[in-house]
XYZ file of C-alpha atoms in Angstrom:
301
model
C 93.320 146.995 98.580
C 95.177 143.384 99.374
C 96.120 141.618 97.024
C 95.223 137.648 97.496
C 97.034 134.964 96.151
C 94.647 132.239 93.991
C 95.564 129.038 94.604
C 94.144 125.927 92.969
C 94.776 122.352 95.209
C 95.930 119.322 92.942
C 96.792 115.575 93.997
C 100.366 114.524 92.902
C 103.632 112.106 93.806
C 106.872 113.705 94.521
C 109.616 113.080 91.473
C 112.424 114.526 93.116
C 113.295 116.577 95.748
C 116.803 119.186 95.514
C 117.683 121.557 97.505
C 114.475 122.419 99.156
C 112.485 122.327 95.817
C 109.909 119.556 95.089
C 109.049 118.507 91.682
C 105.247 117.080 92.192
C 104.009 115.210 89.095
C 99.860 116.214 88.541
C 97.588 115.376 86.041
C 97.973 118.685 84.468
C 102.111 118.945 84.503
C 105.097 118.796 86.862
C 104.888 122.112 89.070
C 108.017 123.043 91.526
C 107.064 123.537 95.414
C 108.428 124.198 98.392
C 106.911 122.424 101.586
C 104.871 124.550 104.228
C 106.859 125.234 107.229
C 104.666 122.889 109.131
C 106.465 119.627 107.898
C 109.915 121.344 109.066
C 108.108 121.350 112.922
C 106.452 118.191 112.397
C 110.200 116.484 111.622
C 108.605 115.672 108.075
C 110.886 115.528 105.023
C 109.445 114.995 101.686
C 110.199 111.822 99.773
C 110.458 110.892 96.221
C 107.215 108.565 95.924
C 105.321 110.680 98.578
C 101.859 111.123 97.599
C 100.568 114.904 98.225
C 98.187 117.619 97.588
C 99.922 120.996 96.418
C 98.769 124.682 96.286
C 99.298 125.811 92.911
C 99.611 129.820 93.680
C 99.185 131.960 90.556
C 101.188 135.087 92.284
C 103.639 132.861 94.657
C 105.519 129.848 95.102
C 103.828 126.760 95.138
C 103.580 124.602 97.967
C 103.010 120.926 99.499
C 99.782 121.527 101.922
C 99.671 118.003 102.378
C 101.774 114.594 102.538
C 99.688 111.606 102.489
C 99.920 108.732 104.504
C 102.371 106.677 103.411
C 101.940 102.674 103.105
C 105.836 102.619 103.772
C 109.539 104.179 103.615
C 112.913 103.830 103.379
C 115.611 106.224 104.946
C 118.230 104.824 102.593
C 117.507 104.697 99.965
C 115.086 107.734 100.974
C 111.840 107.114 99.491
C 108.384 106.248 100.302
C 105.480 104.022 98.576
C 107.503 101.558 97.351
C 105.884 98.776 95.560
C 108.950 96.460 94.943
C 112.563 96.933 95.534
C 115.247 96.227 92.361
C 118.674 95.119 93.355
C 121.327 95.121 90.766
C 123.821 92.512 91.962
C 126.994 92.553 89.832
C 129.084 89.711 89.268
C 131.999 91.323 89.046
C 134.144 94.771 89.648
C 131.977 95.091 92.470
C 131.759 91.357 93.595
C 128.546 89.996 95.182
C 128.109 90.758 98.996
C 125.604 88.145 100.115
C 125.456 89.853 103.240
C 124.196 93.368 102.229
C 121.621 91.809 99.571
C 120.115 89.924 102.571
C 120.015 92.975 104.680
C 118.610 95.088 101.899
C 115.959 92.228 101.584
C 115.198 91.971 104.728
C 114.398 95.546 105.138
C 112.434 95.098 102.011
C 110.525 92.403 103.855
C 109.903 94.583 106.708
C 108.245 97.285 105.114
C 106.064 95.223 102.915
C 107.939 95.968 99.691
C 108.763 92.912 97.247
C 112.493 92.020 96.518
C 113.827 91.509 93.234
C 117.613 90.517 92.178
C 118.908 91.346 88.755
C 122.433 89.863 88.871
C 123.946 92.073 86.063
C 127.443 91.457 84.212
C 127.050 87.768 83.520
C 129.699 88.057 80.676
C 132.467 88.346 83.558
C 131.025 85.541 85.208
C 128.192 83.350 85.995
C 125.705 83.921 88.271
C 124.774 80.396 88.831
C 126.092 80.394 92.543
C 123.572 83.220 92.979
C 120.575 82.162 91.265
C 121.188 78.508 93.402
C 121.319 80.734 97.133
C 118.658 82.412 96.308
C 116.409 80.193 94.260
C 113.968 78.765 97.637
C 113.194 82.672 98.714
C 110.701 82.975 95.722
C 112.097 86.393 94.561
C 111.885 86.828 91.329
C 115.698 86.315 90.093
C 116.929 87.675 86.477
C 120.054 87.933 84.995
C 121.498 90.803 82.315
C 124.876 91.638 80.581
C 126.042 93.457 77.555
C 125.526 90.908 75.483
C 122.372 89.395 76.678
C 119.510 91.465 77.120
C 117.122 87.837 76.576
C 115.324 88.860 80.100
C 115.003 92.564 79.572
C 111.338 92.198 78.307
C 110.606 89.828 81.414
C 112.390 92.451 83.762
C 110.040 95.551 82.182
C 106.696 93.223 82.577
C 107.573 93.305 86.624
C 107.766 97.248 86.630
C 104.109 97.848 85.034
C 101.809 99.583 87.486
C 104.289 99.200 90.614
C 106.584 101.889 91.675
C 109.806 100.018 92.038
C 113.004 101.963 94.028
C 116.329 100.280 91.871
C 119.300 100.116 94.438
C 122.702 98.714 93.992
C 126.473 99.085 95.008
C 128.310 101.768 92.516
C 129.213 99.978 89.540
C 126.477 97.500 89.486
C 124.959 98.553 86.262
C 121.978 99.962 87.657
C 121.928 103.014 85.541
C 122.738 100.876 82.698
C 119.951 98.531 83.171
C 117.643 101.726 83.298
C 118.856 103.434 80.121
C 118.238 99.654 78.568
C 114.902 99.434 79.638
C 114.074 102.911 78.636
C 116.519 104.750 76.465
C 115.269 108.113 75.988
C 116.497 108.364 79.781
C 120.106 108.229 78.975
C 121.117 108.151 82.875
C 124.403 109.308 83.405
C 126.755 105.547 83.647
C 129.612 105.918 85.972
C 133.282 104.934 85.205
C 134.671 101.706 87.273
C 138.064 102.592 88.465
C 140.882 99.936 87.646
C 142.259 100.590 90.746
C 139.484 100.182 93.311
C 136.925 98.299 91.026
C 134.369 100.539 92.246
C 131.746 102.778 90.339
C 131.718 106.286 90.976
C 128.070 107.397 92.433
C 126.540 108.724 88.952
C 122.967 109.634 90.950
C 122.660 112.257 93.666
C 119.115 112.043 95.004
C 116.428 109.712 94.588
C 114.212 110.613 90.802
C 110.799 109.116 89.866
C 110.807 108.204 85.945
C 108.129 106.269 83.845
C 109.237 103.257 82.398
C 106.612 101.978 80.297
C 103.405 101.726 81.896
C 105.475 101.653 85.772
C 107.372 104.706 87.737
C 111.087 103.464 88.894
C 113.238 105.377 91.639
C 116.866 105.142 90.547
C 118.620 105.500 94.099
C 122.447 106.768 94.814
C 124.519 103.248 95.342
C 125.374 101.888 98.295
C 128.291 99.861 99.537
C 126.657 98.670 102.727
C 124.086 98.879 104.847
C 123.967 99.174 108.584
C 120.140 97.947 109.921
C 120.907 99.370 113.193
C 121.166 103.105 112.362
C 118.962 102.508 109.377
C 115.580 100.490 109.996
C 116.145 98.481 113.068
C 114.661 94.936 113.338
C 114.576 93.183 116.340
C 115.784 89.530 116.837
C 113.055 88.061 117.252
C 111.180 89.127 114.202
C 114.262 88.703 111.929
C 112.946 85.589 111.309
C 109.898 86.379 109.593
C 111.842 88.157 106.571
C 113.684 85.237 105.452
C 110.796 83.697 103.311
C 112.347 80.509 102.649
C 111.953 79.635 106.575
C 108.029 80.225 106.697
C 107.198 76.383 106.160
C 109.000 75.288 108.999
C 108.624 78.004 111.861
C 106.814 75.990 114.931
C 108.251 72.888 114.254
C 111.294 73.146 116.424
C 111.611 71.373 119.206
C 111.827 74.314 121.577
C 109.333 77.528 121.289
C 111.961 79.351 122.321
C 114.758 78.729 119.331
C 116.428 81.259 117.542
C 117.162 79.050 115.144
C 120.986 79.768 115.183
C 122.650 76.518 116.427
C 120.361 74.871 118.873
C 119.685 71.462 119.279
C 116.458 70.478 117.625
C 115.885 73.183 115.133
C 114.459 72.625 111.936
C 115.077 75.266 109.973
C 119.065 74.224 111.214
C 118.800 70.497 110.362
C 116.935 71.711 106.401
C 119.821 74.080 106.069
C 122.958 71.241 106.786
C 120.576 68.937 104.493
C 120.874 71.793 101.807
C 117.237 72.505 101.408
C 117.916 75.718 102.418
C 121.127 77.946 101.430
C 123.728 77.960 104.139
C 124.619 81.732 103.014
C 121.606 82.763 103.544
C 121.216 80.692 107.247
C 124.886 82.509 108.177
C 123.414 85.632 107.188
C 120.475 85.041 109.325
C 122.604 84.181 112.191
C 125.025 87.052 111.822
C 121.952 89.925 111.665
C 120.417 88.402 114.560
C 123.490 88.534 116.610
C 123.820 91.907 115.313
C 120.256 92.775 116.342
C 120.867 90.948 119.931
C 121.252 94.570 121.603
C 118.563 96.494 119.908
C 115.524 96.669 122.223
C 112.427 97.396 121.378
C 111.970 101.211 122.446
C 114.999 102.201 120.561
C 112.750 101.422 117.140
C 110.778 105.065 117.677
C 113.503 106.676 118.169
């Protein structure tokens, strides 16, 4: 006689993924899978955030049978669904880079996932200079330290019923921030070197938790971002993930402009009349020279 396996199918989102092993959150428990060998031919890896169907098998391993569509995803951080995107900026010991929070936002832009900028460690200094850049992009801006947790509440409120991915350099106080906001947690904090005033990278792969009534991804750190070997965007649509240029896009006196130095451009003549933040204009002008040799077929590659 053969013995057959019973399986039972169930709809659940991907917690974590290590070593091969999924951990798929259901409504009746967290089970451990492994995918089906299809996704492996298909060039498919598994996300945190991925929505799936599973094969719970009573006499085998359990598997992922199916990934669903996803709405959007990041390679790094490497997850998918994302709601909102959480970036711990730290005022000091690691200083701001303006440059990889507007790449990180732009991306965010791109795949339809709302920015938000926690500048953390506003005991060591003020993040006034910050708030000021980035005050005309509409992201929702907060600030936390040690001793000031006044916004906490207001930072929690944006997490309910979104899945937000939290992403920072090492040493940001992203774990931190996450053990404030829910302390049964108790994330692992890493240890800023004297020396290097860097963080050590405390998280290894990207983890699902509940926070309140909202899931959060906390992500390993990163100390920069390269958009050409990580989500492409060409020059031409860089433009439309810089929110703070939307109102004045078509009234430049060419069609043409790249809004970079020529004669004629608006968004040029608001940013030397300070409306909007020359940091963020250089940045512009910097990824779009950057993205000047990216063409268009290279993106499905």
């Amino acid at each position: 006689m053969t013995n057959q396996v019973e399986t039972n199918k169930k709809d659940g989102i991907i917690l974590k993924g290590i070593g091969g092993f999924y951990y798929v959150e259901t409504a009746d428990g967290v089970f451990e899978c492994k995918a089906k060998g299809k996704f492996r031919k298909e060039k498919i890896i598994p996300l945190a955030g991925d929505r799936v169907t599973i094969e719970v098998n009573f006499n085998a391993e359990n598997t992922i049978s199916e990934i669903k569509e996803r709405k959007n995803f990041l390679r790094r951080p490497p997850v998918a669904n994302i709601d909102q995107l959480l970036i711990v900026v730290s005022m000091r010991d690691p200083e701001p880079n303006t440059l990889v929070i507007d790449k990180m936002t732009a991306l965010a832009e791109k795949n339809g996932i709302e920015p938000i900028l926690v500048f953390s460690k506003t005991d060591l200094a003020s993040a006034e200079k910050y708030i000021e850049i980035y005050k005309t992009t509409g992201y929702k801006l907060y600030t936390i330290s040690p001793d000031d947790h006044s916004e906490l509440d207001l930072i929690k409120a944006e997490l309910s019923g979104k899945l937000t991915a939290f992403t920072g350099n090492s040493g940001a106080g992203k774990s931190t921030l996450i053990n404030a906001l829910s302390p049964d947690l108790s994330l692992d904090t890493g240890e800023i070197s004297n020396k290097l005033k860097r963080g050590r990278h405390t998280t290894r792969q990207a983890e699902i938790f509940h926070v309140g009534d909202g899931l959060i991804i906390d992500t390993a750190g990163f100390s920069s971002i390269d958009l050409v070997s990580n989500d492409p965007i060409l020059k031409d649509e860089l433009v439309n993930y810089f929110p703070e240029f939307s109102e004045y896009l078509g009234q430049c006196k060419f069609t043409s402009c790249s809004h970079t130095c020529e004669k004629g451009c608006v968004i040029c003549e608001k940013t030397d009349e300070g409306i909007i933040s020359k940091s963020r204009h250089d940045n512009y002008v910097f990824l779009y020279n950057e993205a000047k040799n990216i063409k268009e077929w290279e993106l499905s590659q």
